[in-house]
Amino acid sequence: MSERPFTYDIKPPDFLPSRSDNHLVRRLSDMKGHFADAGALEMMVTEADKDVYEVYEISRPAVAGELRQGISVVHPGRVGDEYFMTKGHYHLVMDDAEIYYCLKGRGLMVMQTPEGEWAVEPLQPHRVLYVLPRWGHRLVNTDAHEDLVAFVAYAGDAGHDYDTIERCGFRKIVVERGGLPEIVDNPRWIAAKER
Ligand code: PAN
Ligand code: ZN
């Protein structure tokens, strides 16, 4: 039988999808190299290897024309003064864009191009963010208590390039200063010309 159109629900209060094909959990121990304070991360991993974020994937074939979908949940927390966040990535197919629709919580999307341009956009419930082609992206939860939850949709063939971010980092990181989020230079960032 041929495949049929389908629906699923994303409902409050938790906004988890009624259908998902994959559930990924990224713990502190999966985040080595991503947070600026490596010592603080090491200590936290030893004490309790907490979940940092989760992704519920609605999988589609990895081809142009399809749309992969998912719900990303970034939990509240910090490593040193840096807020919990996703690893972040570029799409392997750099021309593939992405839609984020924030359902719950407060946070920031940190973005950059390989040429060194950067942007940070605040997220709050009911806000849509369009991630342009070529822009690497990372979700950051800046709330002290609540999960940051977003629906995403991106081209089926996009793929994820994590290596570049693992090697070079994001140009900007988000830290807490006096109870408020602040965007600061990443001491670990390696500019394209030095890579
Ligand atoms: C999202 C992300 C998700 C997890 O579905 O994959 O938020 O972040 P990382 O992939 O950086 O670990 C997306 O942007 N897909 O393209
Ligand atoms: Zn993406």
mmCIF file of N, CA, C and O and ligand atoms in Angstrom, residues 26 53 55 72 86-89 91 98 100 137 139 152 154 159-160 162, ligand 1:
data_model
loop_
_atom_site.group_PDB
_atom_site.id
_atom_site.type_symbol
_atom_site.label_atom_id
_atom_site.label_comp_id
_atom_site.label_asym_id
_atom_site.label_seq_id
_atom_site.Cartn_x
_atom_site.Cartn_y
_atom_site.Cartn_z
ATOM 1 N N ARG A 26 20.916 13.837 24.764
ATOM 2 C CA ARG A 26 22.322 14.270 24.891
ATOM 3 C C ARG A 26 22.583 14.631 26.345
ATOM 4 O O ARG A 26 21.936 15.531 26.898
ATOM 5 N N TYR A 53 19.841 17.961 26.619
ATOM 6 C CA TYR A 53 18.717 18.173 25.685
ATOM 7 C C TYR A 53 18.266 16.863 25.068
ATOM 8 O O TYR A 53 18.965 15.850 25.132
ATOM 9 N N VAL A 55 15.826 15.213 21.636
ATOM 10 C CA VAL A 55 15.185 15.468 20.347
ATOM 11 C C VAL A 55 14.243 14.310 20.034
ATOM 12 O O VAL A 55 14.630 13.142 20.113
ATOM 13 N N SER A 72 12.605 19.722 19.703
ATOM 14 C CA SER A 72 13.836 19.836 20.483
ATOM 15 C C SER A 72 13.492 20.373 21.864
ATOM 16 O O SER A 72 12.759 21.360 21.973
ATOM 17 N N THR A 86 22.276 23.135 22.796
ATOM 18 C CA THR A 86 22.532 22.019 21.890
ATOM 19 C C THR A 86 23.978 22.109 21.388
ATOM 20 O O THR A 86 24.613 23.167 21.503
ATOM 21 N N LYS A 87 24.475 21.010 20.817
ATOM 22 C CA LYS A 87 25.823 21.057 20.232
ATOM 23 C C LYS A 87 25.884 22.115 19.147
ATOM 24 O O LYS A 87 26.835 22.867 19.041
ATOM 25 N N GLY A 88 24.850 22.140 18.326
ATOM 26 C CA GLY A 88 24.812 23.056 17.189
ATOM 27 C C GLY A 88 25.524 22.451 15.988
ATOM 28 O O GLY A 88 26.393 21.590 16.127
ATOM 29 N N HIS A 89 25.130 22.918 14.817
ATOM 30 C CA HIS A 89 25.678 22.338 13.575
ATOM 31 C C HIS A 89 25.425 23.261 12.390
ATOM 32 O O HIS A 89 24.571 24.146 12.447
ATOM 33 N N HIS A 91 24.272 22.588 8.311
ATOM 34 C CA HIS A 91 23.735 21.504 7.500
ATOM 35 C C HIS A 91 24.804 21.084 6.492
ATOM 36 O O HIS A 91 25.540 21.924 5.968
ATOM 37 N N GLU A 98 15.974 26.042 7.534
ATOM 38 C CA GLU A 98 15.211 25.353 8.586
ATOM 39 C C GLU A 98 14.248 26.321 9.249
ATOM 40 O O GLU A 98 14.537 27.512 9.367
ATOM 41 N N TYR A 100 12.203 26.995 12.835
ATOM 42 C CA TYR A 100 12.009 26.692 14.251
ATOM 43 C C TYR A 100 10.754 27.424 14.715
ATOM 44 O O TYR A 100 10.596 28.619 14.420
ATOM 45 N N HIS A 137 23.596 26.753 13.576
ATOM 46 C CA HIS A 137 22.626 27.162 14.596
ATOM 47 C C HIS A 137 22.713 26.297 15.841
ATOM 48 O O HIS A 137 22.935 25.091 15.760
ATOM 49 N N LEU A 139 20.686 26.062 19.826
ATOM 50 C CA LEU A 139 19.642 26.524 20.754
ATOM 51 C C LEU A 139 20.225 26.645 22.155
ATOM 52 O O LEU A 139 20.907 25.728 22.626
ATOM 53 N N VAL A 152 10.725 21.847 14.896
ATOM 54 C CA VAL A 152 11.622 22.178 13.775
ATOM 55 C C VAL A 152 11.194 21.435 12.521
ATOM 56 O O VAL A 152 10.623 20.342 12.597
ATOM 57 N N TYR A 154 13.003 20.766 8.533
ATOM 58 C CA TYR A 154 14.154 21.053 7.669
ATOM 59 C C TYR A 154 14.203 20.047 6.526
ATOM 60 O O TYR A 154 13.628 18.960 6.595
ATOM 61 N N GLY A 159 21.169 16.901 6.412
ATOM 62 C CA GLY A 159 22.294 16.304 7.128
ATOM 63 C C GLY A 159 22.837 17.254 8.184
ATOM 64 O O GLY A 159 22.428 18.424 8.258
ATOM 65 N N HIS A 160 23.742 16.774 9.029
ATOM 66 C CA HIS A 160 24.280 17.599 10.115
ATOM 67 C C HIS A 160 25.804 17.546 10.111
ATOM 68 O O HIS A 160 26.380 16.463 10.192
ATOM 69 N N TYR A 162 28.546 18.296 12.434
ATOM 70 C CA TYR A 162 28.913 18.630 13.820
ATOM 71 C C TYR A 162 30.417 18.890 13.940
ATOM 72 O O TYR A 162 30.866 19.559 14.865
HETATM 73 C C1 PAN B 1 17.410 20.282 15.069
HETATM 74 C C2 PAN B 1 18.594 19.862 15.954
HETATM 75 C C3 PAN B 1 18.248 19.616 17.399
HETATM 76 C C4 PAN B 1 19.447 19.150 18.222
HETATM 77 O O1 PAN B 1 16.562 19.197 14.859
HETATM 78 O O2 PAN B 1 19.176 18.737 15.369
HETATM 79 O O3 PAN B 1 17.769 20.798 17.964
HETATM 80 O O4 PAN B 1 20.569 19.968 18.036
HETATM 81 P P1 PAN B 1 21.924 19.365 17.475
HETATM 82 O O5 PAN B 1 21.578 18.653 16.189
HETATM 83 O O6 PAN B 1 22.789 20.565 17.231
HETATM 84 O O7 PAN B 1 22.474 18.401 18.465
HETATM 85 C C5 PAN B 1 18.005 20.803 13.777
HETATM 86 O O8 PAN B 1 18.499 21.880 13.727
HETATM 87 N N1 PAN B 1 18.007 19.965 12.740
HETATM 88 O O9 PAN B 1 18.569 20.323 11.560
#
